[in-house]
mmCIF file of C-alpha atoms in Angstrom:
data_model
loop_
_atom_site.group_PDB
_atom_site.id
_atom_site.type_symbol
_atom_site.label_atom_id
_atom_site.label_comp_id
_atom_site.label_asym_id
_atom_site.label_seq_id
_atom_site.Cartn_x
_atom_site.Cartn_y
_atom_site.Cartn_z
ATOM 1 C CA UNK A 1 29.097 74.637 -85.466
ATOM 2 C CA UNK A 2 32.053 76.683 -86.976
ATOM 3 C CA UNK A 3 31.864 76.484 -90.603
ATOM 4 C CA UNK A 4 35.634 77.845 -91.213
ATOM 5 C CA UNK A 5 37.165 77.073 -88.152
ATOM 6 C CA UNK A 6 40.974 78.534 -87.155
ATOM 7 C CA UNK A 7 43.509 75.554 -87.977
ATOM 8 C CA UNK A 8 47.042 76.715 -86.326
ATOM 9 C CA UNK A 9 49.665 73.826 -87.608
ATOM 10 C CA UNK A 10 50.920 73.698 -83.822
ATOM 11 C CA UNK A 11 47.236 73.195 -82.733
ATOM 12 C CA UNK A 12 47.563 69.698 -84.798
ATOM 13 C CA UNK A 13 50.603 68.749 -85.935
ATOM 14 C CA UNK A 14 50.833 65.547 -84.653
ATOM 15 C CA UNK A 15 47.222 64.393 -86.023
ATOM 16 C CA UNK A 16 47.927 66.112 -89.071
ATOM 17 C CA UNK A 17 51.652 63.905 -89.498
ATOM 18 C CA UNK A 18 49.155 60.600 -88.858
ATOM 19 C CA UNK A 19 46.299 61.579 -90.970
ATOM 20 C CA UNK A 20 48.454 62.417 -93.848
ATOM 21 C CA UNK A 21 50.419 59.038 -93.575
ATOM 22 C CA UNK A 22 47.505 57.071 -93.229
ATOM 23 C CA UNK A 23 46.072 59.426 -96.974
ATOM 24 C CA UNK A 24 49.226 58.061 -98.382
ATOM 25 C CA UNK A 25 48.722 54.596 -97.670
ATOM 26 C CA UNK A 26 45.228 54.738 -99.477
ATOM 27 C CA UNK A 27 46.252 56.938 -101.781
ATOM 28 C CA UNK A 28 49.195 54.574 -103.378
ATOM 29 C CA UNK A 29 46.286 52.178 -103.139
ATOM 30 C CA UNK A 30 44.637 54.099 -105.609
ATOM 31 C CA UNK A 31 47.681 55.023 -107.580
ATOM 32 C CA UNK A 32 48.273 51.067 -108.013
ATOM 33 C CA UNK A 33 44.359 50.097 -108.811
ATOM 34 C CA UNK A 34 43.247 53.212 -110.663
ATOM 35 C CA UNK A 35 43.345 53.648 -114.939
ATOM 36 C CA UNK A 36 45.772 56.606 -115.418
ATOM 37 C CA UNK A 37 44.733 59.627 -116.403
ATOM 38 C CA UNK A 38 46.464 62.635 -118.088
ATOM 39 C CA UNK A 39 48.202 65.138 -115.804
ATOM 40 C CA UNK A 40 47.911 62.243 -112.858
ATOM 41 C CA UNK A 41 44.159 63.244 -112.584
ATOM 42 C CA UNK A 42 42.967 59.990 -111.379
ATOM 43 C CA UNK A 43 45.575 59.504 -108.252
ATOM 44 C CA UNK A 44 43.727 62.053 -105.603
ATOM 45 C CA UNK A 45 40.980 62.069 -103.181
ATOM 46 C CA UNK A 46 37.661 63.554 -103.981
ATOM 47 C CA UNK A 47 35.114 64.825 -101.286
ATOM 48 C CA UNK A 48 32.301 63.133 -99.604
ATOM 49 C CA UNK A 49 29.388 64.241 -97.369
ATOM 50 C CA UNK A 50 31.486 62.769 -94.536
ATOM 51 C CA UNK A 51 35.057 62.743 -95.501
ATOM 52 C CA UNK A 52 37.303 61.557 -98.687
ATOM 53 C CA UNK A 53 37.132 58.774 -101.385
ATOM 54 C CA UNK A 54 39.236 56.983 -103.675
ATOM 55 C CA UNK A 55 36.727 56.497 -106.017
ATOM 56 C CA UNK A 56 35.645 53.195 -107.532
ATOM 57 C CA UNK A 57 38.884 51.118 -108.087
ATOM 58 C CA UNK A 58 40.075 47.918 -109.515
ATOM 59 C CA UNK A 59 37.696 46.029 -112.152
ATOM 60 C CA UNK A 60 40.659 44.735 -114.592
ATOM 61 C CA UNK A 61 43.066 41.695 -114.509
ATOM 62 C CA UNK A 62 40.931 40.002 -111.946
ATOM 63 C CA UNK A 63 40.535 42.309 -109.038
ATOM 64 C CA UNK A 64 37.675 43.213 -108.360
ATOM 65 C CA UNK A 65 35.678 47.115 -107.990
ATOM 66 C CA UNK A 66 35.803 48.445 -104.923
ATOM 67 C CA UNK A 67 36.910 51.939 -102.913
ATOM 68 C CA UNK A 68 38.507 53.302 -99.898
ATOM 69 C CA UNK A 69 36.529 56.090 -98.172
ATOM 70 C CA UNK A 70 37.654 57.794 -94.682
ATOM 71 C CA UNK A 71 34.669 58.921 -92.750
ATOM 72 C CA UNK A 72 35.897 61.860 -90.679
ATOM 73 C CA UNK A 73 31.975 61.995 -88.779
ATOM 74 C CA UNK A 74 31.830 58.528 -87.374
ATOM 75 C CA UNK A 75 36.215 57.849 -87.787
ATOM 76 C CA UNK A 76 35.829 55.000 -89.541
ATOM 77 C CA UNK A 77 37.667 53.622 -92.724
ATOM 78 C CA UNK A 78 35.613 51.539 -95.063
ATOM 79 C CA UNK A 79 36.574 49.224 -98.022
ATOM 80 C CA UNK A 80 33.697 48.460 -100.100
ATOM 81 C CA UNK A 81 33.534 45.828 -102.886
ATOM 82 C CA UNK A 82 30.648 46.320 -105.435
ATOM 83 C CA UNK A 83 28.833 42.906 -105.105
ATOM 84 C CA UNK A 84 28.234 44.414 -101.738
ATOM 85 C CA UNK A 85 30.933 42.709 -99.348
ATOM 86 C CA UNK A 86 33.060 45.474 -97.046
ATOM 87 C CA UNK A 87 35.100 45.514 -93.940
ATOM 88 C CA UNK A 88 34.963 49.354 -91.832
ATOM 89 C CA UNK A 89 37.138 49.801 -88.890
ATOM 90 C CA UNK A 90 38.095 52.967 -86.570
ATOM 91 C CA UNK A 91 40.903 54.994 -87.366
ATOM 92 C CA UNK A 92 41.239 55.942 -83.712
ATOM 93 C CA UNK A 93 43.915 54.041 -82.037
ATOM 94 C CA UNK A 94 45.861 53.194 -85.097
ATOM 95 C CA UNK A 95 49.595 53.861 -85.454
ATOM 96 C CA UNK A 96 50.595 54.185 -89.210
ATOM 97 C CA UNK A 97 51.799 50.839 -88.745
ATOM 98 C CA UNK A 98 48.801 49.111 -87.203
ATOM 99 C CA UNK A 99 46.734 51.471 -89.870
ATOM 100 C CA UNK A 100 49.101 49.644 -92.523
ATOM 101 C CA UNK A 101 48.945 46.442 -91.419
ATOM 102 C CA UNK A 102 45.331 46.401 -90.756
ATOM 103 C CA UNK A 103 44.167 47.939 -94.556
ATOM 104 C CA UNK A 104 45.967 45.439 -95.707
ATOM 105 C CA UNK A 105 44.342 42.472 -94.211
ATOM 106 C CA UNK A 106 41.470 43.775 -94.899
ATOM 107 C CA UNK A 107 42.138 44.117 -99.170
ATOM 108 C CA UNK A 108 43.604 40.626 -98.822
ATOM 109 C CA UNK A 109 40.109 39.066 -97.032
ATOM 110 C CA UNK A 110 38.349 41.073 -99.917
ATOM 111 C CA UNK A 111 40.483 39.654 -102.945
ATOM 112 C CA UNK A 112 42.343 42.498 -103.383
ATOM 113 C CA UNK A 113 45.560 41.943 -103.834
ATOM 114 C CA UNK A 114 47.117 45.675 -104.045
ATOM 115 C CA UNK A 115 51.162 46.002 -103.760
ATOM 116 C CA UNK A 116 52.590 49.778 -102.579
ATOM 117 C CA UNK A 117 55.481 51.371 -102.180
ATOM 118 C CA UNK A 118 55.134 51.167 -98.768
ATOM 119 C CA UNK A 119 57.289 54.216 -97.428
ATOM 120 C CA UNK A 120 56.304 57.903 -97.354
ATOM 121 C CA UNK A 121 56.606 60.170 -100.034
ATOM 122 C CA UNK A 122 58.365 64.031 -99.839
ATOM 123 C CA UNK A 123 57.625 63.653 -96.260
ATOM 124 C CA UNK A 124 60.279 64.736 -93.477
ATOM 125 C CA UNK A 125 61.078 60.615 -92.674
ATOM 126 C CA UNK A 126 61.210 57.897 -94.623
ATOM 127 C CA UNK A 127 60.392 55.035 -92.267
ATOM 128 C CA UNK A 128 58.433 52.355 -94.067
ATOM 129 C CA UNK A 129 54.763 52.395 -92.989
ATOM 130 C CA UNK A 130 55.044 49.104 -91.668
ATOM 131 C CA UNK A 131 57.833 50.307 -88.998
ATOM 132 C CA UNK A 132 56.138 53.622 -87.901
ATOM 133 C CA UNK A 133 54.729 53.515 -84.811
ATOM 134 C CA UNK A 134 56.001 56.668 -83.936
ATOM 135 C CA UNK A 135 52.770 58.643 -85.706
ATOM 136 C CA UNK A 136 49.871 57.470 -83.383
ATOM 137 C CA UNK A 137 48.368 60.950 -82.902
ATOM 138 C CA UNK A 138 44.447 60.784 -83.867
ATOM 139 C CA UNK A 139 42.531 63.485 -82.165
ATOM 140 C CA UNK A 140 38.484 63.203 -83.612
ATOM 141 C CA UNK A 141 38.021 66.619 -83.263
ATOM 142 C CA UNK A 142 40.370 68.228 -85.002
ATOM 143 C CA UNK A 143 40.456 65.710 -88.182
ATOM 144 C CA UNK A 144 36.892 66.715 -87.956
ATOM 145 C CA UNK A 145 38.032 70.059 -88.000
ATOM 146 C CA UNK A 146 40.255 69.262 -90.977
ATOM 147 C CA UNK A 147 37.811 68.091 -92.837
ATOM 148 C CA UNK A 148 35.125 70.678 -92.143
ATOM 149 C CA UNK A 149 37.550 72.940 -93.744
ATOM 150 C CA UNK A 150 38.362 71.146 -96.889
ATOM 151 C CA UNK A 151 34.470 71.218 -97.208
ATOM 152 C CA UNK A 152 34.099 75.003 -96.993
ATOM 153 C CA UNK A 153 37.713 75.493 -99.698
ATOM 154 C CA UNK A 154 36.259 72.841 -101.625
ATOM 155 C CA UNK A 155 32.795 74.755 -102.045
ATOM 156 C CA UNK A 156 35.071 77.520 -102.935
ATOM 157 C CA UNK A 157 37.405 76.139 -105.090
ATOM 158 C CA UNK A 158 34.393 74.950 -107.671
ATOM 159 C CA UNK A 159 32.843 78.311 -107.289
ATOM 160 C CA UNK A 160 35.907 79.782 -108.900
ATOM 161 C CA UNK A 161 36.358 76.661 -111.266
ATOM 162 C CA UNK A 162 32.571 77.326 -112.429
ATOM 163 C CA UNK A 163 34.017 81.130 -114.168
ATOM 164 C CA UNK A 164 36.403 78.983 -116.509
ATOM 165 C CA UNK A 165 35.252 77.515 -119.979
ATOM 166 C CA UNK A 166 38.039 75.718 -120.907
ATOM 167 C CA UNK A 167 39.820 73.031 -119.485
ATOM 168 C CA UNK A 168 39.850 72.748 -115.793
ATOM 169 C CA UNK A 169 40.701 69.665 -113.271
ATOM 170 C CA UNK A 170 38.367 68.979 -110.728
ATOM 171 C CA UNK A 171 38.828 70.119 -107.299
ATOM 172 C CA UNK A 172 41.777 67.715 -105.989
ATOM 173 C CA UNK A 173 42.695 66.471 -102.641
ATOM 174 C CA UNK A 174 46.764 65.579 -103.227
ATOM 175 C CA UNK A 175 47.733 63.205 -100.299
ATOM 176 C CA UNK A 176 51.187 63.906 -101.290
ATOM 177 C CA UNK A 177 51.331 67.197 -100.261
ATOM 178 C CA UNK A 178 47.806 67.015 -98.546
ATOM 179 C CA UNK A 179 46.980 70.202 -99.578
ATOM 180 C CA UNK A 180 43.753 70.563 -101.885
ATOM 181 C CA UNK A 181 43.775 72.897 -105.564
ATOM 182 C CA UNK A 182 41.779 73.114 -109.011
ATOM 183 C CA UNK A 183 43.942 73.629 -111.993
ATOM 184 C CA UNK A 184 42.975 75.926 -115.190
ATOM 185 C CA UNK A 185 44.876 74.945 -118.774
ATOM 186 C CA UNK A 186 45.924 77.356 -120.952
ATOM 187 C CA UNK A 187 45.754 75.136 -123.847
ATOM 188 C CA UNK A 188 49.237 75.613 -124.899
ATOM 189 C CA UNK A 189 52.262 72.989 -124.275
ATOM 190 C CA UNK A 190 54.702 74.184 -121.379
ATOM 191 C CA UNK A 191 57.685 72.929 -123.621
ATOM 192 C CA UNK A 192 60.126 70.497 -122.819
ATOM 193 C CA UNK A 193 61.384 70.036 -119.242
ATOM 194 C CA UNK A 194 64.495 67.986 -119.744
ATOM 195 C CA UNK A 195 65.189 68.883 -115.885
ATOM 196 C CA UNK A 196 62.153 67.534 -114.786
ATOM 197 C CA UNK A 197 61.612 63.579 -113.583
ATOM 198 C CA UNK A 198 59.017 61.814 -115.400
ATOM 199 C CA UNK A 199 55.843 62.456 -113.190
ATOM 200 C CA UNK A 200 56.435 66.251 -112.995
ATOM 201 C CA UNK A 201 57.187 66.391 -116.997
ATOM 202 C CA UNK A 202 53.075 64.393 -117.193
ATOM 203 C CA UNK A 203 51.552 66.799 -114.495
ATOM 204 C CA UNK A 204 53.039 70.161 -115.855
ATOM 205 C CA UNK A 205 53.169 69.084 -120.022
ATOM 206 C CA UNK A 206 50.553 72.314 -120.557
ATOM 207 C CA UNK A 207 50.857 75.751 -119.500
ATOM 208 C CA UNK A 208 48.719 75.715 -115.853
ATOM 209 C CA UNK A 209 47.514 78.329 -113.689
ATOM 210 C CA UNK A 210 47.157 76.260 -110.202
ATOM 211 C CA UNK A 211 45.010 77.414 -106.793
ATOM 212 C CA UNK A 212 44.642 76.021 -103.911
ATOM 213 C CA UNK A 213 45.092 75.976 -99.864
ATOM 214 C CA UNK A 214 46.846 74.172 -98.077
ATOM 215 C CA UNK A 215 47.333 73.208 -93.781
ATOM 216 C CA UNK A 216 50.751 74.092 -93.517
ATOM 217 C CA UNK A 217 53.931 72.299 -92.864
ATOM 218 C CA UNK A 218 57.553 72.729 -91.509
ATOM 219 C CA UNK A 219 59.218 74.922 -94.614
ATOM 220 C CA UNK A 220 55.408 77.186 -94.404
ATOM 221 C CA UNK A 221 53.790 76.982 -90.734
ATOM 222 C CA UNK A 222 50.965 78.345 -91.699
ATOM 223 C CA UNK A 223 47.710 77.486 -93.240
ATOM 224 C CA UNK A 224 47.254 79.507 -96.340
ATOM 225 C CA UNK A 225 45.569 79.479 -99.812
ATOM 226 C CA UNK A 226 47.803 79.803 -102.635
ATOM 227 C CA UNK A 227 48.368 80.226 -106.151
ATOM 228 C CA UNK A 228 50.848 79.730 -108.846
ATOM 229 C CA UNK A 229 51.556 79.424 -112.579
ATOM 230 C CA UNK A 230 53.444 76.855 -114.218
ATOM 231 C CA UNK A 231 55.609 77.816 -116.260
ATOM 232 C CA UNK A 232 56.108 80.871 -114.245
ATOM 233 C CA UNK A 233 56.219 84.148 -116.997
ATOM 234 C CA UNK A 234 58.679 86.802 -116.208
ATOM 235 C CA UNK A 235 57.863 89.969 -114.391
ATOM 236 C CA UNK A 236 54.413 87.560 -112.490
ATOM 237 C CA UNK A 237 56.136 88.239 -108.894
ATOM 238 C CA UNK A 238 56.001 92.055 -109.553
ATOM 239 C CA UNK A 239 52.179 91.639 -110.367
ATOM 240 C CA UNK A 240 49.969 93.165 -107.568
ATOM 241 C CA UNK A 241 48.151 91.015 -104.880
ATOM 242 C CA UNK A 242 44.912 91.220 -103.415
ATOM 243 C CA UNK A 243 43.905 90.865 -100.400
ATOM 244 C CA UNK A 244 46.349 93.415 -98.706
ATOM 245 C CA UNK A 245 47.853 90.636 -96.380
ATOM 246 C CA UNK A 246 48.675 88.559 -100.231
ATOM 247 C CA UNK A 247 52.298 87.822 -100.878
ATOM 248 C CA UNK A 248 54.659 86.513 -103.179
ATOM 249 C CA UNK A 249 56.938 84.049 -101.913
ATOM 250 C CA UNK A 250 59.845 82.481 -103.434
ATOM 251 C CA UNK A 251 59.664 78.655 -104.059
ATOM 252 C CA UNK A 252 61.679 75.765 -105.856
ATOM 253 C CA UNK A 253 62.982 78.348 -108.385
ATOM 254 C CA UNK A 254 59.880 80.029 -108.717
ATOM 255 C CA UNK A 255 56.960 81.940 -106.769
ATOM 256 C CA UNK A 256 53.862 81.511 -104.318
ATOM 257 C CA UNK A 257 50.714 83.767 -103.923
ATOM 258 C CA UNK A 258 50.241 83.310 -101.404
#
């Protein structure tokens, strides 16, 4: 088996459009039945031995524990109560639609009553997931692939999180932007960002140094780890870069290592 397989975007794209629809779905899940955490730490996926989690969920105003885990060994998607009641069905096959539409009758049969905002978010379309049976691509092998990969950055990511003594995130899997980071804290505030809608102004309130990798996407075709520094100081995109093929790259006002 290849540990860090290649990943081209074209290779995948149209698994890779499904996959991350069907992370968004479980992931506003999560958003709705998770306690909130400071810089949005409790809305992303975490690694498994065989895929990603949501993490225990639920447990106040009546609904009860449970969590969402994608199994990208066997293709399965399992919801799991904690009094030991669960439903798992294949993600192969599924539309986002018919993905949709099935999680959903499976929460319901478990008591879960979980309401989303059931349309994609910073995504090139904003067909609601109930409507999209456009994205249908599920290929085993290369979400396998995907996740193999995430495995090996993941590995990586805590290695370099390990070197840090103050406070760090864990390493994150964002379903919004399905790319996967660890973020270090200065310590000091980042200062107001009037500009800035209200989720941003949470996730960036301290000074943040943020790296990750990510699989690539229309603006950045590439896959790619990455780095940068919120807020950005002046004269960081004249620093040097290492390895030699390192770059910085301008984006949303500021800049990528990338």
């Amino acid at each position: 088996m290849e540990w860090f397989p290649a990943m081209p975007l074209q290779e995948w794209e149209g698994t890779k459009e499904t996959v991350h629809r069907f992370t968004q779905i479980v992931g506003k899940v999560r958003l709705a039945e998770s306690t909130r955490h400071n810089h949005w730490w409790n809305v992303p996926f975490h690694l498994t031995g065989r895929g990603i989690t949501t993490r225990p969920c639920g447990g106040f105003g009546g609904t009860p524990v449970f969590t969402v885990d994608f199994d990208f060994v066997a293709h399965t998607l399992a919801v799991n109560r904690l009094d030991g009641r669960g439903v798992t069905f294949s993600l192969v096959g599924h539309s986002v639609a018919s993905f949709y539409r099935t999680l959903f009758e499976v929460l319901e049969d478990l008591g879960v009553g979980t309401r989303i905002e059931a349309e994609p978010f910073g995504l090139t379309d904003s067909t609601p997931f109930a409507q999209d049976a456009k994205h249908a691509d599920y290929d085993p092998a290369l979400v396998n692939r995907y996740w193999r990969i995430l495995t090996q950055v993941g590995l990586v990511l805590d290695r370099f999180a390990a070197g840090f003594c103050g406070k760090i995130s864990p390493v994150h899997h964002f379903w919004h932007t399905f790319d996967i980071a660890v973020t270090r804290f200065s310590g000091r505030s980042a200062g107001p960002q009037p500009q800035a809608d209200p989720v941003t102004r949470e996730a960036y309130s301290r000074e943040v140094i943020s790296s990750g990798f990510w699989f690539g996407d229309e603006a950045m075709p590439w896959p790619a780890f990455y780095s940068y520094t919120a807020p950005e100081p002046e004269g960081l995109a004249e620093e040097p870069l290492r390895p030699e093929q390192a770059a910085w790259l301008p984006q949303r006002g500021s800049h990528l290592a990338v």
